[in-house]
Coordinates of C-alpha atoms in Angstrom, one line a residue:
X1 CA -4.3 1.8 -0.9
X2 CA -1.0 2.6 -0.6
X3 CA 0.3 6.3 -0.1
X4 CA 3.8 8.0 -0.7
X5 CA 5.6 8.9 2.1
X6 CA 5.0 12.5 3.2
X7 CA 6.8 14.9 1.8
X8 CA 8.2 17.7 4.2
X9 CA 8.3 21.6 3.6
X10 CA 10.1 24.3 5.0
X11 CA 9.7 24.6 8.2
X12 CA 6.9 26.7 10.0
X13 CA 5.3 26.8 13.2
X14 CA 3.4 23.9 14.6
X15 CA 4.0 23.1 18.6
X16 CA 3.7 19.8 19.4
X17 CA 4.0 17.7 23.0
X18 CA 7.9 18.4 23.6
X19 CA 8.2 15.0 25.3
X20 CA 6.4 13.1 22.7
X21 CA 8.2 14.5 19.7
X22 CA 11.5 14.2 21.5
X23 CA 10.3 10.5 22.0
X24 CA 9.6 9.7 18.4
X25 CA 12.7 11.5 17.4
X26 CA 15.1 9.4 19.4
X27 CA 13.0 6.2 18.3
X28 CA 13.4 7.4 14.7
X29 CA 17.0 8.6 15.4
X30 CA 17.9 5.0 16.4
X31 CA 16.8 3.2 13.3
X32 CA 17.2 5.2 10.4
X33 CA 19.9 5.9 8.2
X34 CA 20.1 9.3 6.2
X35 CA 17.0 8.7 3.5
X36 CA 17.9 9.5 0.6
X37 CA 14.4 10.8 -1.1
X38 CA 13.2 10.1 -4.7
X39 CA 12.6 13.9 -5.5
X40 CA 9.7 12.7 -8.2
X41 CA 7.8 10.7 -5.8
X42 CA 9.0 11.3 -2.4
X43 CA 9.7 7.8 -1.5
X44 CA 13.1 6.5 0.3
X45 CA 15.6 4.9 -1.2
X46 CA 16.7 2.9 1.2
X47 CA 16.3 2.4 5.4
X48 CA 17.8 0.5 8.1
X49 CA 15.6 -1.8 10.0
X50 CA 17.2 -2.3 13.8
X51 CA 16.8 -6.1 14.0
X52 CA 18.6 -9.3 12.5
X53 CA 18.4 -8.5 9.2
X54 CA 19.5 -5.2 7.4
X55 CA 18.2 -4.2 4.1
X56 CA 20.5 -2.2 1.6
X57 CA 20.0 -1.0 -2.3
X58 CA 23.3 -2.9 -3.0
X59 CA 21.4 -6.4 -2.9
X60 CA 19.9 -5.8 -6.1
X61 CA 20.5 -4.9 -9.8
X62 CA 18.2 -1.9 -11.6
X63 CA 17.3 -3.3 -15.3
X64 CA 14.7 -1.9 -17.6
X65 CA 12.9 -4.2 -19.5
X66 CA 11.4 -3.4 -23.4
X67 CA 7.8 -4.0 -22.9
X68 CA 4.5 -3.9 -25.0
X69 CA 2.9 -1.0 -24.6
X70 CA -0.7 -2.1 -25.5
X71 CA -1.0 -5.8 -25.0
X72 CA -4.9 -6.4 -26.4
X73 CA -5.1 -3.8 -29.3
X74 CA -3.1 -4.8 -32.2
X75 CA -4.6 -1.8 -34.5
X76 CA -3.5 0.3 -31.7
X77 CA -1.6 3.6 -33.4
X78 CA 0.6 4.1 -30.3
X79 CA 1.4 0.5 -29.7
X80 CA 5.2 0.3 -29.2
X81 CA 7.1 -0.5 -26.4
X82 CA 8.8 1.6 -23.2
X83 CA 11.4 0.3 -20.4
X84 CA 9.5 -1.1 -17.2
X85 CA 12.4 -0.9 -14.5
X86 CA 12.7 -3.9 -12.3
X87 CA 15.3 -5.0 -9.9
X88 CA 17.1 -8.3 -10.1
X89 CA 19.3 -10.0 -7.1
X90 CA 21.0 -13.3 -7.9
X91 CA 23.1 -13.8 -4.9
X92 CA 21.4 -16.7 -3.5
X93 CA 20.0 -18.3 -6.7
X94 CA 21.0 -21.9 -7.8
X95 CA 21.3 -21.1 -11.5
X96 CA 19.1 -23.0 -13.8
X97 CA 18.0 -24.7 -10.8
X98 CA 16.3 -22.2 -7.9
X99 CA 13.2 -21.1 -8.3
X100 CA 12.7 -17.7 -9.4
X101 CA 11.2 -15.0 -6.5
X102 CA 9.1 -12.4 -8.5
X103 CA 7.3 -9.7 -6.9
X104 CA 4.5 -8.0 -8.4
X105 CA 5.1 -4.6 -7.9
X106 CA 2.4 -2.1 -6.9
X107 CA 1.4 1.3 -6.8
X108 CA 5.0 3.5 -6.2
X109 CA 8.5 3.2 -6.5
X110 CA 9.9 -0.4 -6.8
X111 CA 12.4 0.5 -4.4
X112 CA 10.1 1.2 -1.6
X113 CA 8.7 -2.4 -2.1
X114 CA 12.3 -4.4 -2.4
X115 CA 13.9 -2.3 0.7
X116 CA 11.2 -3.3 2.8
X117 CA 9.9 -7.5 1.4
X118 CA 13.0 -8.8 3.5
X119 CA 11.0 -11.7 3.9
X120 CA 11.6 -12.5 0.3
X121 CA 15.4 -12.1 0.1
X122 CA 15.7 -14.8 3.5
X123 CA 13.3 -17.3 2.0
X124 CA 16.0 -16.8 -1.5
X125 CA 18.7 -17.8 0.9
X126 CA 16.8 -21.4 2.0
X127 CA 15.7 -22.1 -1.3
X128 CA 18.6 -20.7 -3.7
X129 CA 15.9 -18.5 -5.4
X130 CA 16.2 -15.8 -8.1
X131 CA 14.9 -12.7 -7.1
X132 CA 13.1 -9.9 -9.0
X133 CA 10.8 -6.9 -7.9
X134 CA 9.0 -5.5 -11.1
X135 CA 7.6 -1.8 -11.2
X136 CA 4.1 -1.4 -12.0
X137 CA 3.8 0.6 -15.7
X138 CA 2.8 4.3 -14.9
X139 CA 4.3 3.9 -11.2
X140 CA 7.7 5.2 -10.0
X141 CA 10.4 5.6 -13.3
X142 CA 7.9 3.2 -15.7
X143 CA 6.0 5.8 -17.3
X144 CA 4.8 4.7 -20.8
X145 CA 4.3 8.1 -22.0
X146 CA 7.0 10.2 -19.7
X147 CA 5.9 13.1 -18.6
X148 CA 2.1 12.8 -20.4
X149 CA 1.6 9.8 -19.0
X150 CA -1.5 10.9 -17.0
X151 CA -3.3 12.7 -19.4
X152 CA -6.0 11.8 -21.7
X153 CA -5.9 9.5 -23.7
X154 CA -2.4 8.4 -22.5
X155 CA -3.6 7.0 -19.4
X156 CA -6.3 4.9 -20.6
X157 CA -3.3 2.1 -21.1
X158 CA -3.3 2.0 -17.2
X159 CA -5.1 -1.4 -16.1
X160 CA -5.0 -4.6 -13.8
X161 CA -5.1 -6.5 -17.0
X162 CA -1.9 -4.4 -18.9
X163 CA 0.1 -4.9 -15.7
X164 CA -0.4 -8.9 -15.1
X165 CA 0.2 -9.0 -19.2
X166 CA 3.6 -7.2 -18.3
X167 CA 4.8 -9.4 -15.7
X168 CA 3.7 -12.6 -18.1
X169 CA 5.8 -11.1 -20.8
X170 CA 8.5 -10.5 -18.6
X171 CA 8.9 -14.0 -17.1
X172 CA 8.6 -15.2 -20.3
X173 CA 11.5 -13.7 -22.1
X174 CA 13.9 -13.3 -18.7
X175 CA 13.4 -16.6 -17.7
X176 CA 15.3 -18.2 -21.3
X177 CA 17.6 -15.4 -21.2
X178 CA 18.9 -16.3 -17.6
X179 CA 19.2 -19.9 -18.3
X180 CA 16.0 -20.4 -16.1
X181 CA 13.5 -22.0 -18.2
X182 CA 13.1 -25.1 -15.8
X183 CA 13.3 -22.3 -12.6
X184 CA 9.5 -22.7 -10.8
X185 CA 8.6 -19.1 -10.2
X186 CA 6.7 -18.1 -7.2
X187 CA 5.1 -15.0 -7.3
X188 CA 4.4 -12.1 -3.9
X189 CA 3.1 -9.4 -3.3
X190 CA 1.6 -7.1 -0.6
X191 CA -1.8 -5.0 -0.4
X192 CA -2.6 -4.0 -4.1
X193 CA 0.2 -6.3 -5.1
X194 CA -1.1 -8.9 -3.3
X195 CA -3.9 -8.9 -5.4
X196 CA -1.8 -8.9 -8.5
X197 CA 0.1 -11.6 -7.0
X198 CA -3.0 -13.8 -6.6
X199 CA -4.7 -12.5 -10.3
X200 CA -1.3 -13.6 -11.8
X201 CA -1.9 -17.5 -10.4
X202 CA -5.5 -17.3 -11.8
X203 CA -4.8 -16.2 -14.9
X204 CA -1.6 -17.3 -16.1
X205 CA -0.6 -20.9 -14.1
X206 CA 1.3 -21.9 -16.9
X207 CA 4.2 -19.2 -16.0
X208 CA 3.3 -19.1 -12.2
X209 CA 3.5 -22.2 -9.8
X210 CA 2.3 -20.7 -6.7
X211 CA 1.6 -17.1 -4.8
X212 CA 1.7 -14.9 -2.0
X213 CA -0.9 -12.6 -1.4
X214 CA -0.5 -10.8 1.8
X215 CA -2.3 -8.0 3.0
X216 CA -5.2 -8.7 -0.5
X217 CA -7.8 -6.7 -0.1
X218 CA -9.3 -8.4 -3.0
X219 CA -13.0 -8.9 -1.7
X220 CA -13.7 -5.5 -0.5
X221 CA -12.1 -3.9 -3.4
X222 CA -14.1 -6.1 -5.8
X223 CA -17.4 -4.3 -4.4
X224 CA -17.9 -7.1 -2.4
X225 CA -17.7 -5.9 1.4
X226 CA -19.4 -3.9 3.5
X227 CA -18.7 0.0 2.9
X228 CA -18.7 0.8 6.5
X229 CA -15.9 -1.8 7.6
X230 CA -12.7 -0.3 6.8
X231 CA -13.2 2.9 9.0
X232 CA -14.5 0.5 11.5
X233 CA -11.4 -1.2 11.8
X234 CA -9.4 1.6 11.6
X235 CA -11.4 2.4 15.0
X236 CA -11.3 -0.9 16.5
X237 CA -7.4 -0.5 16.2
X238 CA -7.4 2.4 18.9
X239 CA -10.3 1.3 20.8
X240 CA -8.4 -2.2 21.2
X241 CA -5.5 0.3 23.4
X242 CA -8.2 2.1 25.0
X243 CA -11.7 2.2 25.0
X244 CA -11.1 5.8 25.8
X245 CA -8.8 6.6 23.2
X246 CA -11.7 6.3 20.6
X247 CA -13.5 8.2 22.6
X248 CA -11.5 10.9 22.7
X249 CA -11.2 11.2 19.5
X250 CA -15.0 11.0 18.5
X251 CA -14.8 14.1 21.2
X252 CA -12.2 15.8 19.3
X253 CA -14.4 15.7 16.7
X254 CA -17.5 16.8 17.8
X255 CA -15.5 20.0 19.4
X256 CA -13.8 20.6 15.8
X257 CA -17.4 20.3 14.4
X258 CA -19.0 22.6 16.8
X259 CA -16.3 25.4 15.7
X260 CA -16.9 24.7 11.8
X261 CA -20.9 24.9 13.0
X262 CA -19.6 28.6 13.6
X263 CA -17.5 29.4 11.6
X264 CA -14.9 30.2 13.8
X265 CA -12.1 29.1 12.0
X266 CA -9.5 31.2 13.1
X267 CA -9.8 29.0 16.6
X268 CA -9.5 26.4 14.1
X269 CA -6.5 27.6 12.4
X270 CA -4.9 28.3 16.0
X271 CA -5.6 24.5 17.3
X272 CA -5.0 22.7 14.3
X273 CA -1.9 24.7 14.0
X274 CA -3.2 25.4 10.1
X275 CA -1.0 27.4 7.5
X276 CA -3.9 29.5 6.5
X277 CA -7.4 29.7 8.3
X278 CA -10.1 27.6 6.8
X279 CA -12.5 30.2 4.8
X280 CA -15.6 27.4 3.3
X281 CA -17.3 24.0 4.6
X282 CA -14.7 22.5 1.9
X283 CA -11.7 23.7 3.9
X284 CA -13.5 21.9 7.0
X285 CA -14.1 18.7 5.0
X286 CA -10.2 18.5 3.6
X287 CA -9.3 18.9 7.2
X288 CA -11.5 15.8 8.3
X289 CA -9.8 13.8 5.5
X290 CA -6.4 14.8 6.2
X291 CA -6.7 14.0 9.8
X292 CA -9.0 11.0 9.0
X293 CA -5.8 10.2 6.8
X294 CA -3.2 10.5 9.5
X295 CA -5.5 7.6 11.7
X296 CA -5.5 5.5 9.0
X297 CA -2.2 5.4 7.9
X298 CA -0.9 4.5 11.7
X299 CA -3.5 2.0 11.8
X300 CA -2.0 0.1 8.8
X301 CA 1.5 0.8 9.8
X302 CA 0.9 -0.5 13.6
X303 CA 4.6 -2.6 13.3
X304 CA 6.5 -3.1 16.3
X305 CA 9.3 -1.3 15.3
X306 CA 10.4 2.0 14.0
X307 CA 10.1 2.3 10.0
X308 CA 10.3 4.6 7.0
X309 CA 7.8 2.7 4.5
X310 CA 5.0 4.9 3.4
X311 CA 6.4 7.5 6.0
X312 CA 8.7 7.5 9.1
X313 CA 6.5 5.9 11.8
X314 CA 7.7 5.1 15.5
X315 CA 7.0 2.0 17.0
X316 CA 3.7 0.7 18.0
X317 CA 2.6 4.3 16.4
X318 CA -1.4 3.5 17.5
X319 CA -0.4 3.0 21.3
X320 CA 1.6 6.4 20.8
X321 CA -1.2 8.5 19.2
X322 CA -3.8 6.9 21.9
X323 CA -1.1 8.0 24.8
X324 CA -1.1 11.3 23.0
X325 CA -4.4 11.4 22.8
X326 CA -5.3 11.1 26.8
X327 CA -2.0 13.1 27.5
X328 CA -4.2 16.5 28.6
X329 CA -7.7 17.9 29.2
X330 CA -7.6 19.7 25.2
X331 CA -8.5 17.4 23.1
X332 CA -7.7 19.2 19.9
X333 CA -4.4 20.0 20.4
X334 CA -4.0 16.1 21.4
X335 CA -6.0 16.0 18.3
X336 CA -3.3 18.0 16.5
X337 CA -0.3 16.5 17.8
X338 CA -1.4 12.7 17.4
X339 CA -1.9 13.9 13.5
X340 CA 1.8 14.7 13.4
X341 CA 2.6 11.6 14.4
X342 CA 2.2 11.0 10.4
X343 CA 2.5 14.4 9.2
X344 CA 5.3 15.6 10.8
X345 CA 7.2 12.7 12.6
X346 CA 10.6 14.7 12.2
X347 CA 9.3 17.9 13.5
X348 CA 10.3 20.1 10.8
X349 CA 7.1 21.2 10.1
X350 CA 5.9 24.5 11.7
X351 CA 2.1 24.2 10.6
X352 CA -0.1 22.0 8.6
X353 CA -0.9 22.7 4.8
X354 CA -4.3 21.0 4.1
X355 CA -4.1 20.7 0.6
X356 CA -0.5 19.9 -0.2
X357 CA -0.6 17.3 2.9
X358 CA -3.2 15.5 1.9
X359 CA -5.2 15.2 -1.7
X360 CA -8.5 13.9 -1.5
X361 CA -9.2 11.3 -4.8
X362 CA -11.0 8.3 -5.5
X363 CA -9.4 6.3 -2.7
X364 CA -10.7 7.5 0.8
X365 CA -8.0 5.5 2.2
X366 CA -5.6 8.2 0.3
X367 CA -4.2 8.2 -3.0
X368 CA -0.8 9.7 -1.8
X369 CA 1.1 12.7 -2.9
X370 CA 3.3 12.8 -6.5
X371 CA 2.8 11.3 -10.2
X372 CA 1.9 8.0 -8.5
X373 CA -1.1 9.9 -7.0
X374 CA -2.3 10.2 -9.8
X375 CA -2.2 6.8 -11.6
X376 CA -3.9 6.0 -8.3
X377 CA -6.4 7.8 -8.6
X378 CA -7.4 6.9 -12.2
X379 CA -7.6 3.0 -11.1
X380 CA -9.5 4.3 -8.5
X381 CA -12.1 5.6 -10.9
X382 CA -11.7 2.7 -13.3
X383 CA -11.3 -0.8 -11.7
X384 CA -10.2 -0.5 -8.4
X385 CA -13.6 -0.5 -6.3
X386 CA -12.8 1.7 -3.1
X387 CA -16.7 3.5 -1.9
X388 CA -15.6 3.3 1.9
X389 CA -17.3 5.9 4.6
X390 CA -16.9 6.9 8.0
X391 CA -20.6 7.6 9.8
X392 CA -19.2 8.7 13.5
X393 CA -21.5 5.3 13.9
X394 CA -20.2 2.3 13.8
X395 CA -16.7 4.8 13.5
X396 CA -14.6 7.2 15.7
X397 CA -14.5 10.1 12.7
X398 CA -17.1 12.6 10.9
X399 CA -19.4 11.3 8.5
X400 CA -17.9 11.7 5.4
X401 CA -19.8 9.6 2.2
X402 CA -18.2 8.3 -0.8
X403 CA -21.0 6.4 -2.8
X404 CA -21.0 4.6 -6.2
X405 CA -23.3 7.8 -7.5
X406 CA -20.2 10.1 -6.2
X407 CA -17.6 7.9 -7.1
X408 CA -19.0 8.5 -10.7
X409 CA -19.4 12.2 -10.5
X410 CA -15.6 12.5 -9.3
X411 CA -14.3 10.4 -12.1
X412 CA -16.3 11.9 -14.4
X413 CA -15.1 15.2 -14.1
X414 CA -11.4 14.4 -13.5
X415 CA -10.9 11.6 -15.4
X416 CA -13.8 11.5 -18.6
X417 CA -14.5 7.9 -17.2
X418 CA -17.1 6.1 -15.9
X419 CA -16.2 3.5 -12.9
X420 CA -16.7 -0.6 -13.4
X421 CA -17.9 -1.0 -9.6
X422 CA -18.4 -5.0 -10.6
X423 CA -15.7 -6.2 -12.7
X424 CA -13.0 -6.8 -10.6
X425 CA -15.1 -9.7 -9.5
X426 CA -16.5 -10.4 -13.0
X427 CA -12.9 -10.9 -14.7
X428 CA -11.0 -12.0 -11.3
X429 CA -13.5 -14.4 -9.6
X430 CA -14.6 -12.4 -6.5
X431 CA -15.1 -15.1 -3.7
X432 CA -15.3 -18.0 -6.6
X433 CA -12.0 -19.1 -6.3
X434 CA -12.2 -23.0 -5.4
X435 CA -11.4 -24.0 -8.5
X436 CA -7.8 -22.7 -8.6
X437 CA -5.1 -23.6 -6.2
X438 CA -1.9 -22.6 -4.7
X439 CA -2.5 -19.1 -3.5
X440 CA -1.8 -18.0 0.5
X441 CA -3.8 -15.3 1.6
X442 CA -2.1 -14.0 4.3
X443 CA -3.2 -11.2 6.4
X444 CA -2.8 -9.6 10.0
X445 CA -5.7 -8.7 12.7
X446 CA -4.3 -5.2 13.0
X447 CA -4.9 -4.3 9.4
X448 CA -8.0 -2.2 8.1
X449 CA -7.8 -3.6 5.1
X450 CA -7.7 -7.3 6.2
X451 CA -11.2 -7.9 6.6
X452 CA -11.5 -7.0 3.1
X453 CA -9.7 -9.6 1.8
X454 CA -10.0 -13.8 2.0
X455 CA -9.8 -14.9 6.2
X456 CA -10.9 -18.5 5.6
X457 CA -8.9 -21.0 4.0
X458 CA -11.3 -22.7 1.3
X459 CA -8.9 -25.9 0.2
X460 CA -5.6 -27.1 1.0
X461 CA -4.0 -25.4 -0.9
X462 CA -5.9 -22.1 -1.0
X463 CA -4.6 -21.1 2.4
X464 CA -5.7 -18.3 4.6
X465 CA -3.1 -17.2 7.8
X466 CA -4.2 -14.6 9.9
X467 CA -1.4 -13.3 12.1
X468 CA -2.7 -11.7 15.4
X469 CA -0.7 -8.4 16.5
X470 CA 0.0 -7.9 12.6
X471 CA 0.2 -4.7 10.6
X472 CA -0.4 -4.1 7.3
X473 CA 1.2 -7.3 5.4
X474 CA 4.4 -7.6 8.5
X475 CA 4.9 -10.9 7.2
X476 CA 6.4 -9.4 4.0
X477 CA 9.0 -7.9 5.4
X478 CA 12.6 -9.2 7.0
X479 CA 12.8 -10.3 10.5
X480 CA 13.2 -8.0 13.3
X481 CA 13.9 -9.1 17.0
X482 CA 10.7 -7.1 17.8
X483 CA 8.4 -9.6 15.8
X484 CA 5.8 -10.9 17.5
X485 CA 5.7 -15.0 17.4
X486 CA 2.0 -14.8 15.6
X487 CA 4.1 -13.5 12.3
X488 CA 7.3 -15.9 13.1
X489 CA 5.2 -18.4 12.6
X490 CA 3.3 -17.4 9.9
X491 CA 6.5 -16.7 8.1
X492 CA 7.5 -20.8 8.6
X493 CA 3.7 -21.8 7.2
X494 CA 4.4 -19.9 4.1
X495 CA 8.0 -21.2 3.8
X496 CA 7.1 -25.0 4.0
X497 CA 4.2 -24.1 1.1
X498 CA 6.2 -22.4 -1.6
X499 CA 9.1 -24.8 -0.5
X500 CA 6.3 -27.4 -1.5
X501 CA 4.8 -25.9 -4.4
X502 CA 8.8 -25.4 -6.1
X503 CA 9.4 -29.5 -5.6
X504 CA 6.0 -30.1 -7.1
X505 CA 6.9 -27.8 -10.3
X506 CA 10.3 -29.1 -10.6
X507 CA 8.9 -32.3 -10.9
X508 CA 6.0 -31.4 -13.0
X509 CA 8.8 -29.8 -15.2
X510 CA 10.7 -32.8 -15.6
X511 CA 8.4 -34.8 -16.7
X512 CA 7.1 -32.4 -19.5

C-alpha cells in the first residue's frame, strides 16, 4: 500500500509544460528543506511542513530494541533475537503518569512515519503522553537477517502475527523500564499500520487501552471488497475536478493503445519521453502500470499542501494533473507530463525508465522501490490480500487483471509460496468486530483505499469518522493552516476519545 518515495537518476531528457514544472517547483521550493535521503530506501529524513506546526528529527530519540526473532516456534534453530529500531520522544510525557503514544509502524522507514504523524506529537502535548514510533521487522534498518533478509527461508519470519508479537513484547518490557507500568498506552497507525494498530486492540487489550486506525484498509485487504473499487476511486478522484479530466485520460489511453496495437513504439518512446523504446506487449504493460502508478499515488496524496511523504507532491496534486491534463489538444504528452507530477516533481529527470521507476509485484497499488519493496511484496503474496484491477469500465485506465489464480502464479514463482486470500479475516475478524471496543476507524472521502476499510460506526465505542476533502490518513499528520475544517474536526473527535479511553484505564488501573 505504501510506496517509497521515488528515487531520482541522473538527469536525461524529458520536456515537460515549462509553466507547470516551474509551478510545482516554486510550490515545492517553498516548503521543503534540503532532504536528506536514506540511500538504502530512498526515503527522507526529515521535511518542513509550511503551517503551524514544524516537524524536525530532533523531537525524538533512535533506540534499538533486543527482540525475539521467532515468537511461535520454540524448536526453531534460528530463534534468537535482532535490534528493532524505534524512536522514543519524552518531552511532553508526565512520567509514570501520561499515557504512552505508540505507533505501529508500517511498511518503510520509521522516520518517514514520525516526521510526518504530527498529529501524534500535539495530542502528547494535551495529554503529557509518551511517545514511540516502532519500525516494522524487515522494514527500514530492522532486518532480522541483514542483508539475507529477503531470501528463502529467511523471510518466511515476515508476518502480521510476528510484528503485533513485537510491539506486545516491546510495551511489555519498555513500559517497567521507564517507570510506566500504570501509563494507559494508546496505540495509531495509518494505512497498513492502521490495520496493525486496530489488530493490536483485538488481540492483545491487556497491553492496549484503545486505537487509532486511520486510513485501515482492513476489509478490502481481507478479501472482503469488491476487486474493481479501488481503481474506481482512484477515478472518481479526478472525475470529481472534472468530468473531462477522466475523460481525457481514458483518451490518452486509448491513443497509447492504438500505437501499441502497431507496434509503433518508437512514437511511443518519443511521447512518453521513454529511456529506451518499448520492444514487447510487456514493455506496453509496465508502461500502463507505471503510469497507472503515478494516478494513484496523487490520488492518495491529494493534501492541501505541499509534501515530501511517499514523494514530493504539490498541493492539491489531482487538481494539478487534471489542469495538466486539459492544458493542450495532445493528450499524451499531457499524459506524460501529469505522470511527472510523481515521477519527476523536481525536474531532474530527462526521460522515464520503465523498469527502475516502477516494479510491478503483488500489490497493484505498488510495492515501491528498495529492500522494503520487497518485504512488501512477500506479504503481498502471503497475507496481505490485494487482487485489485482496472477494466477501462467502471475505471479511467487499461484493463489490467490481477486475480487470485495470478496472484498465485506470481508468488509462486518469486516467492515458493502459496497466498492465504482468507485469513486475514479468519485470524483478524473481517467485518465481525462488535464484540471488541475502543478502536476509531478514521478515514477521508478522497482516499482510494477508504472504501476498503470500516465507514460505519458499529457501537459507541467502535467509531467510524469520515473526513470529506481528506487524503490518504490527513488526520495523522500535524496541523497545517491549509486544513480543511472536515479534518479539524475530526482531529477534536479523536482527541476527546483517547482522552476518554486513558481516564478509563487509569482508573481501571487503580483499582487492579
Amino acid at each position: 500500500m505504501r510506496r517509497d518515495v521515488f528515487k531520482e537518476r541522473a538527469p536525461q531528457k524529458f520536456p515537460v509544460l515549462p509553466r507547470v514544472m516551474a509551478k510545482i517547483k516554486l510550490l515545492l521550493a517553498l516548503t521543503s528543506l534540503a532532504v536528506c535521503t536514506d540511500l538504502l530506501d530512498g526515503l527522507p529524513y526529515t521535511y518542513l511542513q509550511s503551517g503551524k506546526f514544524t516537524r524536525h528529527k530532533e523531537e525524538f530519540t533512535e533506540k534499538y530494541f533486543t527482540q525475539t526473532l521467532d515468537h511461535f516456534n520454540f524448536n526453531d534453530a534460528r530463534n534468537g533475537t535482532f535490534s528493532q529500531r524505534y524512536l522514543i520522544s519524552d518531552k511532553s510525557w508526565k512520567k509514570g503518569s501520561g499515557p504512552i503514544f505508540f505507533y505501529t509502524g508500517n511498511e518503510g522507514n520509521i522516520w518517514d512515519f514520525a516526521l510526518n504523524s504530527g498529529f501524534i506529537t500535539e495530542l502528547a502535548v494535551q495529554l503529557e503522553a509518551l511517545v514511540i514510533f516502532a519500525e516494522h521487522r524487515y522494514y527500514g534498518s530492522s532486518l532480522p537477517f541483514g542483508k539475507d533478509s529477503f531470501q528463502v527461508p529467511q523471510i518466511g519470519l515476515l508476518t502480521v502475527e510476528q510484528a503485533l508479537a513485537d510491539y506486545a513484547v516491546m510495551i511489555s518490557e519498555l513500559r517497567p523500564q521507564l517507570g510506566a507500568t500504570r501509563c494507559p498506552v494508546i496505540v495509531f497507525g495509518g494505512s497498513y499500520g492502521g490495520m496493525l494498530s486496530a489488530y493490536m486492540r483485538l488481540k492483545y487489550p491487556n497491553l492496549v487501552a484503545g486505537a487509532l486506525a486511520a486510513s485501515a484498509p482492513i476489509l478490502s485487504t481481507a478479501g472482503m471488497g469488491d476487486s474493481r473499487q479501488f481503481f474506481r476511486d482512484v477515478t472518481t478522484d479526478f472525475e470529481g475536478i472534472s468530468p473531462e479530466c477522466g475523460d481525457a485520460v481514458r483518451e490518452a489511453f486509448r491513443q497509447l493503445s492504438e500505437l501499441a496495437g502497431r507496434q509503433d513504439y518508437s512514437q511511443i518512446q518519443a511521447k512518453m519521453s521513454l529511456c529506451k523504446a518499448p520492444s514487447s506487449a510487456q514493455d506496453v504493460h509496465q508502461l500502463y502500470g507505471l503510469l497507472r502508478n503515478a494516478f494513484t499515488m496523487m490520488a492518495m496524496l491529494d493534501y492541501p499542501y505541499s509534501t515530501h511523504f511517499m514523494g514530493n507532491m504539490p498541493a492539491n496534486p489531482v487538481k494539478v494533473a487534471c489542469d495538466i491534463m486539459l492544458s493542450g489538444p495532445d493528450l499524451l504528452v499531457n499524459l506524460r507530463n501529469t505522470a511527472a507530477v510523481f515521477y519527476n516533481a523536481t525536474g531532474v529527470l530527462e526521460c522515464l525508465d520503465l523498469y527502475s521507476l516502477y516494479v510491478e509485484c503483488a500489490d497493484p497499488t505498488g510495492c515501491g522501490l528498495g529492500s522494503n519493496s520487497l518485504a512488501w511484496d512477500y506479504q503481498a503474496c502471503t497475507e496481505i490480500n490485494l487482487c485489485f484491477e482496472s477494466n477501462n469500465l467502471t475505471d479511467m485506465f487499461p484493463a489490467m487483471t490481477f486475480t487470485e489464480k495470478e496472484r498465485e502464479r506470481y508468488c509462486s514463482k518469486r516467492w515458493g509460496v502459496h497466498p492465504r486470500p482468507e485469513w486475514l479475516g479468519i485470524q483478524f475478524w473481517g467485518d465481525a468486530l462488535s464484540t471488541t471496543s475502543n478502536i476509531i476507524f478514521s478515514n477521508g472521502d478522497l482516499d482510494p483505499w477508504a472504501n476498503g476499510g470500516v465507514r460505519k460506526s458499529l457501537s459507541s465505542s467502535l467509531v467510524a469518522i469520515n473526513i470529506p476533502d481528506g487524503a490518504h490518513h490527513l488526520d495523522l499528520r500535524g496541523s497545517n493552516d491549509a486544513d480543511p475544517v472536515s479534518v479539524i474536526t475530526a482531529r477534536r473527535m479523536e482527541s476527546k476519545l483517547i482522552a476518554r479511553w486513558v481516564e478509563a484505564e487509569k482508573t481501571r488501573l487503580q483499582h487492579a
